Structures are given as structure tokens and as C-alpha cells.
């Protein structure tokens, strides 16, 4: 009795997940939103990133010494 119930739950979950994925990929809102996104180069040019100061980053990497071999 457990096996048919587990199988039915698994099939239901698979169908629900597939339906949700299809509804998200076929959504007209999603394709219109991604089509309206300008290219990354245009965003960088419009933000005028050349005026930003250079960022100095401190090296915080760690070097672990190797353990002496016996």
C-alpha cells in the first residue's frame, strides 16, 4: 500500500514542477522584461564608471604552513 501512495505523490510533484516551469517560460511578461534590458556595455557607458576612483583591495589571503612530515 505504501509503494502506490509514494509513486502517486512523486508523479503529482513531478507534474506540478513541470507545469510551474512551463508557465514561467511561456509567460509574456518575462520575455518582454528581458527584451527591454539594454546591453551591459550601454549600462556601463551611461553610469560613467570612468569617474569612479580606483579601489584598493588589501590581500587577505592566508597561507597555511605545511606540517612537518615524520
C-alpha positions as MATLAB code, in Angstrom:
seq = 'XXXXXXXXXXXXXXXXXXXXXXXXXXXXXXXXXXXXXXXXXXXXXXXXXXXXXXXXXXXXXXXXXXXXXX';
ca = [
       0.000    0.000    0.000;
       2.937    2.354    0.643;
       4.500    1.977   -2.820;
       1.449    3.128   -4.841;
       0.966    6.083   -2.489;
       4.633    7.141   -2.741;
       4.526    6.744   -6.519;
       1.369    8.833   -6.764;
       2.907   11.604   -4.662;
       6.074   11.538   -6.778;
       4.090   11.738  -10.029;
       1.983   14.592   -8.673;
       5.093   16.520   -7.575;
       6.732   15.983  -10.965;
       3.651   17.188  -12.825;
       3.344   20.240  -10.581;
       7.014   21.149  -11.072;
       6.762   20.698  -14.842;
       3.628   22.825  -15.010;
       5.261   25.582  -12.980;
       8.360   25.575  -15.195;
       6.281   25.736  -18.368;
       4.161   28.582  -17.057;
       7.279   30.599  -16.190;
       8.959   30.048  -19.560;
       5.837   30.858  -21.569;
       4.970   33.988  -19.619;
       4.809   37.041  -21.952;
       5.812   39.335  -19.093;
       9.101   37.526  -18.677;
      10.103   37.731  -22.337;
       9.121   41.414  -22.545;
      11.150   42.238  -19.439;
      14.320   40.554  -20.723;
      13.908   42.050  -24.198;
      13.721   45.563  -22.735;
      17.016   45.155  -20.852;
      19.801   47.208  -22.508;
      23.200   45.659  -23.161;
      25.704   45.731  -20.321;
      28.096   47.996  -22.258;
      25.362   50.638  -22.576;
      24.675   50.481  -18.849;
      28.375   50.983  -18.073;
      28.628   53.887  -20.501;
      25.552   55.604  -19.095;
      26.774   55.192  -15.500;
      30.077   56.925  -16.427;
      32.181   54.498  -14.435;
      35.408   56.168  -15.552;
      34.840   58.901  -12.957;
      34.874   56.449  -10.058;
      38.084   56.248   -8.008;
      40.253   53.160   -8.170;
      39.537   50.735   -5.397;
      42.458   49.353   -3.442;
      41.906   45.887   -2.065;
      44.067   44.506    0.699;
      45.307   40.974    0.133;
      43.674   38.949    2.878;
      44.587   35.505    1.627;
      46.067   33.087    4.095;
      48.984   30.772    3.567;
      48.922   27.758    5.804;
      52.324   26.243    6.561;
      52.680   22.610    5.709;
      53.009   20.251    8.616;
      56.421   18.672    9.082;
      56.481   15.085    7.869;
      57.589   12.497   10.416;
];
